[in-house]
Structure formats: C-alpha cells, structure tokens
Coordinates of C-alpha atoms and ligand atoms in Angstrom, one line a residue:
X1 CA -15.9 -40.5 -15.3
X2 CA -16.0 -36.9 -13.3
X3 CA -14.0 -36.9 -9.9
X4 CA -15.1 -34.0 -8.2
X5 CA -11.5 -32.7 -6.4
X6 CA -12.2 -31.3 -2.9
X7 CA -11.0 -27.6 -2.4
X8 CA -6.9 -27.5 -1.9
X9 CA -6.9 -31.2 -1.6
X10 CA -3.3 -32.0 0.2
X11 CA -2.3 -28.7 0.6
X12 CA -4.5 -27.9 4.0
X13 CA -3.2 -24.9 4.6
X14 CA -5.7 -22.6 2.9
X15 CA -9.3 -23.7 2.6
X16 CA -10.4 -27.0 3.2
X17 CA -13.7 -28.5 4.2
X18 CA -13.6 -31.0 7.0
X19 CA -16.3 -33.6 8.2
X20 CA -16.7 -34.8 11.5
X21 CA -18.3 -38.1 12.1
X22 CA -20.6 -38.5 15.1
X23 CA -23.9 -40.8 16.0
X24 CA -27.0 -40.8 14.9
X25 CA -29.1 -38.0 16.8
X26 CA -25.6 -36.3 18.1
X27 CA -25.3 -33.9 15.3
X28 CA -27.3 -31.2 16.1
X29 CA -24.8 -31.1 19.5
X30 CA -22.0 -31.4 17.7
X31 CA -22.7 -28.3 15.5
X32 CA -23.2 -26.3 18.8
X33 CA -19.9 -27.9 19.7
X34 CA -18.5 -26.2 16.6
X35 CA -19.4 -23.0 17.0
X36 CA -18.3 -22.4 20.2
X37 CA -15.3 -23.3 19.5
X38 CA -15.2 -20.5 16.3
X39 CA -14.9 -23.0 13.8
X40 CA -16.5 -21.9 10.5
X41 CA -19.2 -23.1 7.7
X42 CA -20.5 -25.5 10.2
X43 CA -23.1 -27.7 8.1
X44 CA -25.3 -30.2 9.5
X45 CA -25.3 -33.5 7.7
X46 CA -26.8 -36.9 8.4
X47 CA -24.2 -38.8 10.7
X48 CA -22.4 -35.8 10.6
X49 CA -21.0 -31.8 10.8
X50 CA -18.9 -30.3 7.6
X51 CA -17.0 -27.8 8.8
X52 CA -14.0 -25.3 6.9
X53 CA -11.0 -24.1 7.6
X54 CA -7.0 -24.6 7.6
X55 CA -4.7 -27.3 9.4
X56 CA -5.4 -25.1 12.6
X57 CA -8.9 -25.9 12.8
X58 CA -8.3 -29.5 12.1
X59 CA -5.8 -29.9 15.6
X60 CA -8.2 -27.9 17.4
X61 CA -11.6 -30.1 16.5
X62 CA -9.2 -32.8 17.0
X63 CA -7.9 -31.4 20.4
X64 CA -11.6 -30.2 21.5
X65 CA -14.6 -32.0 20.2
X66 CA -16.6 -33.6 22.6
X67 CA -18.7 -35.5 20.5
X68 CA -17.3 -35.9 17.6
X69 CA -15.8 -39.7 16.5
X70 CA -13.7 -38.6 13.8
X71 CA -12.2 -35.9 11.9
X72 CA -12.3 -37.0 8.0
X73 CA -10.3 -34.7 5.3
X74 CA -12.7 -35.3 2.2
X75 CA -9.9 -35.7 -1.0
X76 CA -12.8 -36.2 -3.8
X77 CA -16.1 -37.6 -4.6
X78 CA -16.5 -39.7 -7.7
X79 CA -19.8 -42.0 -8.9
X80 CA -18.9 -45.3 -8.0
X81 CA -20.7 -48.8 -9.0
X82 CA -17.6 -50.6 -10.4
X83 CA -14.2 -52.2 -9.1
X84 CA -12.6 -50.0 -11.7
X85 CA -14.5 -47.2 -11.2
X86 CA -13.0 -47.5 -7.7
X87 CA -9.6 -48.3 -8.9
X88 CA -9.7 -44.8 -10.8
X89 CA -11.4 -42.6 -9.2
X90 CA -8.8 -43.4 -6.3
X91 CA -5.6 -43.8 -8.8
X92 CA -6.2 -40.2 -9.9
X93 CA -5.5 -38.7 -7.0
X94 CA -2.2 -37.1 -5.6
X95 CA -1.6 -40.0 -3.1
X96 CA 2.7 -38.5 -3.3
X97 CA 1.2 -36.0 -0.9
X98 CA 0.6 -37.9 2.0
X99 CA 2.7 -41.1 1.4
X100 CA 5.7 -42.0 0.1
X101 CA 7.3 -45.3 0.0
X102 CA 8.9 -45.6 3.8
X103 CA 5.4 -44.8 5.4
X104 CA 2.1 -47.2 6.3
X105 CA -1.2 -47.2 5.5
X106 CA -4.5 -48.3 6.1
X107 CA -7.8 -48.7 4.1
X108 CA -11.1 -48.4 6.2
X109 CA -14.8 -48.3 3.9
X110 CA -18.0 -47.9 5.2
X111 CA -20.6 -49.1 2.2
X112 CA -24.6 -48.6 1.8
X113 CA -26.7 -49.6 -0.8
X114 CA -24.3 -49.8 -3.7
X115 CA -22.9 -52.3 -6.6
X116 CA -20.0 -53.0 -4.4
X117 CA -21.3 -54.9 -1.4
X118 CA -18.0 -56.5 0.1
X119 CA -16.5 -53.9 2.2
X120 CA -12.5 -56.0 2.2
X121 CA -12.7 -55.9 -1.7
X122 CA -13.3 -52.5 -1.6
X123 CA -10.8 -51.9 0.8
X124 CA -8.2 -53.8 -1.0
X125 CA -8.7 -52.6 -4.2
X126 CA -8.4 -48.8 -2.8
X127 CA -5.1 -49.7 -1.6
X128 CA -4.1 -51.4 -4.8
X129 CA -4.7 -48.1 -6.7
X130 CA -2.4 -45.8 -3.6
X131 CA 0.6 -48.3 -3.8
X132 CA -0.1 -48.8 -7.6
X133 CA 0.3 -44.5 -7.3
X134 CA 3.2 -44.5 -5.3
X135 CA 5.1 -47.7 -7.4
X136 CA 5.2 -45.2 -10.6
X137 CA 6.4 -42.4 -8.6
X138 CA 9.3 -44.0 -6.6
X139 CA 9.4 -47.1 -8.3
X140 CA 8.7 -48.6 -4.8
X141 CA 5.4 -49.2 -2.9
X142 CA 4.0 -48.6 0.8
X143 CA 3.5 -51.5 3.2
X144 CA 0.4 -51.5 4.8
X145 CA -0.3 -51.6 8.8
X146 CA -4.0 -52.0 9.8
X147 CA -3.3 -52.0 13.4
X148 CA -1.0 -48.8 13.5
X149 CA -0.8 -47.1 10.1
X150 CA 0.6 -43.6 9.3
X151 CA -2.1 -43.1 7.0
X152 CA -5.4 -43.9 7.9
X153 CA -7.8 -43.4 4.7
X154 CA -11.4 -43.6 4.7
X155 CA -13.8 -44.5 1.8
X156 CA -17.4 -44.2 2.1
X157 CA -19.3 -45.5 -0.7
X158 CA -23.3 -44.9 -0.6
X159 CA -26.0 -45.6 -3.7
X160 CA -22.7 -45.6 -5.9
X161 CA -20.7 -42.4 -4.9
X162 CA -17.3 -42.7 -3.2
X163 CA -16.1 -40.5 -1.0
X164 CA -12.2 -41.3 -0.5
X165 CA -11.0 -39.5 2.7
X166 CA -8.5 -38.8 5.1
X167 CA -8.7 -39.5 9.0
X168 CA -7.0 -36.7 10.4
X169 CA -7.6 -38.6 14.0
X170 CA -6.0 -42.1 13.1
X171 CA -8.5 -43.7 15.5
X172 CA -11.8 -43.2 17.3
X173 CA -12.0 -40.0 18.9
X174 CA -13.7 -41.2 21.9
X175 CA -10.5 -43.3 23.1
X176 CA -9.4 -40.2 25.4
X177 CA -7.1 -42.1 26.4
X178 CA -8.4 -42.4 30.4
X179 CA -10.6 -45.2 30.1
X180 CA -7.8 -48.2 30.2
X181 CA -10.5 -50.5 32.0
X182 CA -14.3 -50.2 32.0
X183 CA -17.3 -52.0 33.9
X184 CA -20.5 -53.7 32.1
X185 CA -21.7 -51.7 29.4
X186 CA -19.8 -48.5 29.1
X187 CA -21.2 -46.0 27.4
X188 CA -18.6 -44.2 25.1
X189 CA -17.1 -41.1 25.5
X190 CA -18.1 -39.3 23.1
X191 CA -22.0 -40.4 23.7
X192 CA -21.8 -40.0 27.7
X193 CA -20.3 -36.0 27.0
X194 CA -23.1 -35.8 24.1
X195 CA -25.7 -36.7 27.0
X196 CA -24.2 -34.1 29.4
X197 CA -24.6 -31.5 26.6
X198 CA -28.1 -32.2 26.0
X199 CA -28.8 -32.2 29.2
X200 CA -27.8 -28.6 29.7
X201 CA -25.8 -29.0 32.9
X202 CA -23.2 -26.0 33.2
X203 CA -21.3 -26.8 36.2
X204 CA -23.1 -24.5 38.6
X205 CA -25.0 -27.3 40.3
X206 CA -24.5 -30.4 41.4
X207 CA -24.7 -33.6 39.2
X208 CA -25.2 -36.8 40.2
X209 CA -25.0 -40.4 38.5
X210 CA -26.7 -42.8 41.0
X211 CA -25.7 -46.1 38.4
X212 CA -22.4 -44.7 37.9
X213 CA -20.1 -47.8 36.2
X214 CA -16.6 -47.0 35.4
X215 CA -17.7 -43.1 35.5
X216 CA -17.7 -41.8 31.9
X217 CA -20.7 -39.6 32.3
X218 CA -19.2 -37.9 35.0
X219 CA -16.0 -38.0 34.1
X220 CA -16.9 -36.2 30.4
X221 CA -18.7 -33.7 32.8
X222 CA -16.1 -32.6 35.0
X223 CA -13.8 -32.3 31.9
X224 CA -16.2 -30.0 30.9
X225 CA -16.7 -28.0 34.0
X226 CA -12.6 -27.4 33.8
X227 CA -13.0 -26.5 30.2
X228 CA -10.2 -29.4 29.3
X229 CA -9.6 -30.5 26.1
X230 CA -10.9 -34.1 25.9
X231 CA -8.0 -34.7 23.8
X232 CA -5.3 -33.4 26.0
X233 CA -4.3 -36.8 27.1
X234 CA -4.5 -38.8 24.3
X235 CA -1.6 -41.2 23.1
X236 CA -1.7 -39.2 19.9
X237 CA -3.8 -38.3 16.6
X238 CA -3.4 -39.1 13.0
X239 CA -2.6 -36.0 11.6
X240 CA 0.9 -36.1 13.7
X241 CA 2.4 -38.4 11.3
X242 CA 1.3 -36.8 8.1
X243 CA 4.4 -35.2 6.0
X244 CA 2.2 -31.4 6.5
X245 CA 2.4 -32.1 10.2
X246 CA 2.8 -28.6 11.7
X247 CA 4.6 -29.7 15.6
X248 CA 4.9 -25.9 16.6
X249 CA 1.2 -25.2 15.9
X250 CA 0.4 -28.3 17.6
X251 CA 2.3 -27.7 20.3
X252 CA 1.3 -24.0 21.0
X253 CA -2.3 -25.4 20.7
X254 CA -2.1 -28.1 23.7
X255 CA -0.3 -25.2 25.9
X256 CA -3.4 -23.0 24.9
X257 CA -5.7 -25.9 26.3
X258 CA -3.5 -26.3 29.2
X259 CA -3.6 -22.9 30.5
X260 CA -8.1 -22.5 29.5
X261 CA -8.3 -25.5 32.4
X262 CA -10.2 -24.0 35.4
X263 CA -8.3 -25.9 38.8
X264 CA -11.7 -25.7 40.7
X265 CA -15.4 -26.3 40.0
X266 CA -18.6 -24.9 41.7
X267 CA -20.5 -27.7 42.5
X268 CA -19.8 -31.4 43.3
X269 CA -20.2 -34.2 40.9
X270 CA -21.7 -37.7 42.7
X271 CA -21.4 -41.1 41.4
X272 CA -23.1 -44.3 43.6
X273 CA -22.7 -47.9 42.6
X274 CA -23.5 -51.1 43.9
X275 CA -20.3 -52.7 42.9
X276 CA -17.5 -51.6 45.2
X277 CA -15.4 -53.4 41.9
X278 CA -16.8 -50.9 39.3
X279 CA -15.9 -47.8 41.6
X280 CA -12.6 -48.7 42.1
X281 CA -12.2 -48.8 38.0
X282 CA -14.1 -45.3 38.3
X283 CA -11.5 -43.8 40.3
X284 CA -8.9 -45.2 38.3
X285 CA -10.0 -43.6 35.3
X286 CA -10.8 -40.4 36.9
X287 CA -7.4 -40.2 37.9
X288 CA -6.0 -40.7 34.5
X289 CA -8.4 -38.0 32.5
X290 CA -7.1 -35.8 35.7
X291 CA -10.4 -35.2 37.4
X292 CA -10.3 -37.4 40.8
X293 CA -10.2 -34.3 43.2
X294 CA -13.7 -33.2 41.5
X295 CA -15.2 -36.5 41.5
X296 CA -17.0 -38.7 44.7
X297 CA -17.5 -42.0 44.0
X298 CA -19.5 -44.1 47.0
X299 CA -20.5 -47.6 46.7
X300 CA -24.3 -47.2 47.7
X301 CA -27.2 -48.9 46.1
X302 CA -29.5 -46.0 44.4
X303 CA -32.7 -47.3 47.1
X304 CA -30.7 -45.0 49.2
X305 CA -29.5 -42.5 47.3
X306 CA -28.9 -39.1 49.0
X307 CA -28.5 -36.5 46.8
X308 CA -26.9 -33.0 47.7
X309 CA -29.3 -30.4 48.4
X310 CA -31.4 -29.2 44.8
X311 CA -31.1 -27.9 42.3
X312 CA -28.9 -30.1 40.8
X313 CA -29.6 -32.6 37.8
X314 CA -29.2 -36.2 37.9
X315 CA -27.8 -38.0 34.7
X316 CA -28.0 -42.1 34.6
X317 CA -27.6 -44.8 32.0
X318 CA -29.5 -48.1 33.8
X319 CA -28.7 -51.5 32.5
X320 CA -31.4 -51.8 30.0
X321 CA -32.1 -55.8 28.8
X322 CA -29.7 -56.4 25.1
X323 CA -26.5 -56.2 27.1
X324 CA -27.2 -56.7 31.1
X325 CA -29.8 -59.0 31.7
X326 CA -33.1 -59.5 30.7
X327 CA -36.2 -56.6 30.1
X328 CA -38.9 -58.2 32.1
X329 CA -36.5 -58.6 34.9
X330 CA -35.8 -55.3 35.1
X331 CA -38.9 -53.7 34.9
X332 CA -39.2 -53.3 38.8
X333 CA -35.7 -51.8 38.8
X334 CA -37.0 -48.7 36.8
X335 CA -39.8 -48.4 38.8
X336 CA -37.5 -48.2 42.1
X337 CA -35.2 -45.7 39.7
X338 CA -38.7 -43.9 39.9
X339 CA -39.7 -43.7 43.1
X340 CA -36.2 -42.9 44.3
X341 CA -36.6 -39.9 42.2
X342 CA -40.1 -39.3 42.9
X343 CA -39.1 -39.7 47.0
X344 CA -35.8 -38.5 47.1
X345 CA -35.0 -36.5 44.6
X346 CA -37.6 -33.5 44.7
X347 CA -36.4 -30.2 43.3
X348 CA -34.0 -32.1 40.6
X349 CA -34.0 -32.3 37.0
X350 CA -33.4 -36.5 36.6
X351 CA -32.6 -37.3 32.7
X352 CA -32.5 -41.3 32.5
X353 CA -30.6 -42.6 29.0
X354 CA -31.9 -46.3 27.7
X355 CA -32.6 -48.1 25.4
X356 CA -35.3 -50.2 26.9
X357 CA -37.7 -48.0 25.8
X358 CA -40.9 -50.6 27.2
X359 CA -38.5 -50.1 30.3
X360 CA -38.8 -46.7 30.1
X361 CA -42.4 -46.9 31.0
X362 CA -41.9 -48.9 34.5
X363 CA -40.4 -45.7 35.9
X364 CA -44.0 -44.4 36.8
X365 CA -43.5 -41.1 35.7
X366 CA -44.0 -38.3 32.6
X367 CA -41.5 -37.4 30.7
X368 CA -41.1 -33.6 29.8
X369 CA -38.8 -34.2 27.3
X370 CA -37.6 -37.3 25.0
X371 CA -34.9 -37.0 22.8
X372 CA -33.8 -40.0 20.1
X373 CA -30.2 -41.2 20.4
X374 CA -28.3 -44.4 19.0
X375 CA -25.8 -46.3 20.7
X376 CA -24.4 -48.0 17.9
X377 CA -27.8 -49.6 16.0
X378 CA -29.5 -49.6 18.9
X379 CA -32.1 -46.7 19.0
X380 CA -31.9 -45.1 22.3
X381 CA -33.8 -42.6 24.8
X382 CA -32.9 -39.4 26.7
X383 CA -35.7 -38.9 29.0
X384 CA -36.4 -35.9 31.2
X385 CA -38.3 -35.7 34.2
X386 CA -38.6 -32.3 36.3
X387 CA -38.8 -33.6 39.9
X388 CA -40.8 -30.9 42.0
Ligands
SAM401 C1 -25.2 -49.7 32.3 S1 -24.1 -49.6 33.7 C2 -23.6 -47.9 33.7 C3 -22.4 -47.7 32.8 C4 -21.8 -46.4 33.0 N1 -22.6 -45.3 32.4 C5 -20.4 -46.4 32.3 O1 -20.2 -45.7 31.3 O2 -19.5 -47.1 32.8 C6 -25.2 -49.7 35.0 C7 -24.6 -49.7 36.4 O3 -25.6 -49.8 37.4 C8 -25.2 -50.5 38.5 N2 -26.3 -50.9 39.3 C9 -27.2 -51.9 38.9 N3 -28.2 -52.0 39.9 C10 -27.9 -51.1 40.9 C11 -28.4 -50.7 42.1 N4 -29.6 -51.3 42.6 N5 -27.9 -49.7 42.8 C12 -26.7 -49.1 42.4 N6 -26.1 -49.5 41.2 C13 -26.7 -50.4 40.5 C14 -24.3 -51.6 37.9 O4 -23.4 -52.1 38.8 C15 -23.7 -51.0 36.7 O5 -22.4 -50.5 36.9

C-alpha cells in the first residue's frame, strides 16, 4: 500500500498545508476570509479551504476565522477499503510526535461511500493502531477521553481514501465561547458571520435584525465592525495542548488581536423580538462576546418595526417550518415580513435567510439575488431584496 506523507508532517514549523472545514456553500467566503487575513496557497475545496503555512498561521486561522468550523492538520492520505488497510495506513505514522503515554486522545471519522460503512469501527480501530504505536514505543499506551481529549484526530474516509488528521481546534469553532444559552433555532456562529459576509455589510450603516433570537447575527456583526477575533474569548483550542505548543507566539498573537479592536462603531446595530425572554438571553450573550454597548435589543413585534433612517441593510433568519412550526402556517408571516419591508423599510437592502424556500415565495416580492446555503442537511436560501 502507498501512504502518501503530508509535507513536514509533526514538525509544523516549516511548511505545512492546512484545511479548514466549513458548510456547504460557505467556502467561497471563507477563502476571502483567508486572504485578508494574508494567509497563503488558499485552495478552494468542496466543504472546504486548504491553506499553507507554519504553526503561526494555524493560531491565527484559529484565532480569526469567521467561518471556518475547524482547522484540520492533514498527516497522510492512504487508499482505504479494508480494516487493515486502516490499521496500517494509520500504524505507519509518527503518532510519538503528538502523544505519548500520559496524554488523551480522541478518534472522530466522517465516512462517504466506502467499504467501511460503520463510522465507531472505524474509529476504534484508528485508535487501536495510535495506542498499538505508542505501546512499542513506551511500552505503555494512551487512555482515551472523548469528551475532553488532548488529541483530537480526524479521519475522513471517502470512495476508499483515508485522510487521517489533526484538529488543531479540539472542538467546533463556532462555540465562541459567548453563546452559554440560546432561543429556538439558533443559527450557528459560524453560519450567522458567513451571512453577514455575504451580505456585504461593512459597518458604515446601520443593520438591523427585526426576528432577532438570542442575537448571533448581530452579535457576529458587531464583532466584525470592532475587527475582534471571534476567538478571543474562547475557553481554549486544541493545538494548546499539543507537545509543539508555542505559548509565547500564542500569546503575542491574542495581544495583537486585542490591541486591532476598534472601541467604537459608525452605525447602530438593531435587534427586535417578540419574546421579551429571547432578548434578555440576547443581551446576555452580547455581554459575554463583549459587544452590549454596540448592540439594542427591543422587544417589538416586526408589524412595527421602525428602522433607523436608510441606508442601512436588514439581515433576518424567520422561523421556517422543520424546526418552529409548521410551513403552511407560516406562509402569512412572510408575507407580513414583506409588506413590512415593502412599507417600512424603503431605501434598505433586506436579505431574508430560510430554508422554507415555498416560504420564500409568500413574501410578495423579487429577489435580486439568491444565494444556496446549508444549515446542516438542510439546503437553505440567502435572499436579497433592494427596497426603493
Ligand atoms: C429562527 S428564530 C431567530 C434565531 C436567531 N437568528 C438566533 O440565532 O438566535 C426566529 C425568531 O423570530 C421571533 N418572532 C417570531 N414571530 C415574530 C414576530 N411577529 N415579531 C417579532 N419576532 C418574532 C421568534 O421569537 C424567534 O426568536
């Protein structure tokens, strides 16, 4: 069997190739994210953005990635349609590099279309061949800690090709770390800042979220407006208890992102909900991400919503059917979201995210864009509407 090494596998101090996970349809935003923040050989992949470069850029995607859900460290790539295939393509790499006897670990897999169909039995037999590794090296073995590992490996296995990783973020990166408690149907972070990105808001009008929830869409925004990292108050990240862990590069990195946050914006961000409840988890979790003094939140239902002055954009995520209720029942709700717009909202850009996309059609009026998202399985729509 060929196992294809990846570049300076372990040793991530020189060249190393990095992919960041992200949902379907996000990618393309992602790679933008990239960019901007200098990182190099950005590649745009399905479910996905490869990117190179040392440890450094690894914190800092960790530390600044909007939309990214995880930072993987790609070991090797083998053909895969057999347990012991699996056994040695993973047994033959340098697992003494990232564990040794005294630290946990953790399998996760993610299978498609392949011989091996029971994603436990892969997982288990992965970690069979690292504490099989580590057993001949020390002569004793690794426990393992699925709730709280040090070492967090990923193995994707699609049409029979393994590709054994490293997560150099330990756990999604959309748990910021801000939102403790949530309403109905949250969106996730990482989605709601991937909506304010395609939107093209940039903080110089106002923005307004008239079905606002627990506030993640504008709570990503106004993280954005203060140029915070979205990872500044996180609990922690993967990578911080791998041996390499570099605590002095780390640490000169979050008082980098610390002194890049702006301490006022230019324009207001609004949030309305019906449910006094909701709001007061919304403030909460403003308050935490450290964004309350840039954020109103006013319990209002959106028949009456009074938007600043235009331009501004309005960006909203109605309940739509699969999770809050049923379609037909809210078909009359998207055409009030409509006519609100329609009567109240002139001189705004409104960009609606569902996935009701029958629903879509109640609100009465055309498009000018629509853009394909997934929340989870579910396929999803960005709509804009230019409100003269
Ligand atoms: C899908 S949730 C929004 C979730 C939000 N994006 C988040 O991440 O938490 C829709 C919200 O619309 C609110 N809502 C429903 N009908 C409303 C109405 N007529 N006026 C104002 N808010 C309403 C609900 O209370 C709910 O919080």
């Amino acid at each position: 069997m060929i196992i294809r090494r990846k570049a300076a596998a372990g040793s991530f101090f020189g060249g190393q190739t990095f992919f960041a996970t992200t949902a379907k349809g996000v990618e393309e935003v992602l790679a933008r994210e990239m960019t901007g923040l200098g990182l190099e050989g950005v590649t745009v992949e399905k479910g996905g953005v490869r990117f190179t470069g040392d440890l450094g850029a690894c914190y800092r995607a960790n530390l600044w990635l909007r939309t990214a859900s995880r930072i993987l460290v790609p070991l090797a790539e083998f053909p895969c349609d057999s347990p012991q295939g699996l056994y040695d393509g993973v047994r033959a790499l340098p697992w003494d590099r990232y564990l040794t006897p005294d630290t946990t670990l953790a399998v996760e897999c993610v299978l498609r279309d392949s011989a091996l169909t029971h994603s436990g039995f892969v997982a288990l037999k992965t970690k069979d061949a690292i504490v099989d590794t580590l057993r001949d090296r020390f002569g004793r073995r690794p426990n393992v800690n699925p709730k709280d590992p040090d070492l967090l490996v990923n193995v994707h296995l699609a049409r029979n090709r393994c590709t054994v990783s490293l997560d150099s973020s330990g756990f999604g990166l959309d748990r910021r770390g801000y939102r403790v408690e949530a309403g109905e149907a949250p969106l996730r972070e990482t989605l709601a800042a991937a909506l304010v990105l395609l939107t093209g808001w940039d903080g110089t009008v106002p923005l307004v979220d008239p079905l606002c929830g627990s506030g993640t869409i504008l709570i990503e925004a106004a993280l954005m407006a203060m140029n915070r990292a979205p990872g500044l108050v996180r609990e922690r990240f993967g990578f911080q208890r791998w041996p390499a862990f570099d605590a002095p590069r780390w640490r000169r990195l979050l008082d980098e992102a610390r002194q890049a946050e702006r301490t006022t914006l230019a324009a207001p961000l609004v949030g309305y909900d019906r449910l006094e409840d909701v709001l007061v988890v919304a403030r909460n979790n403003s308050r935490r991400a450290g964004v309350e003094r840039f954020i109103s939140f006013t319990a209002g239902d959106v028949r009456d919503l009074a938007p600043p002055p235009p331009p501004g954009v309005i960006l909203t995520n109605p309940p739509y059917g699969r999770r809050l209720g049923d379609e037909e029942q809210l078909k009359p709700f998207y055409g009030q979201i409509g006519d609100v717009f329609k009567q109240r909202c002139a001189g705004y850009t409104a960009w609606l995210f569902t996935g009701g996309l029958d629903l879509a059609k109640s609100v009465g009026l055309k498009a000018s864009r629509r853009i394909v998202l997934y929340n989870g399985p579910l396929e999803c729509r960005l709509l804009r509407y230019d409100l003269y």
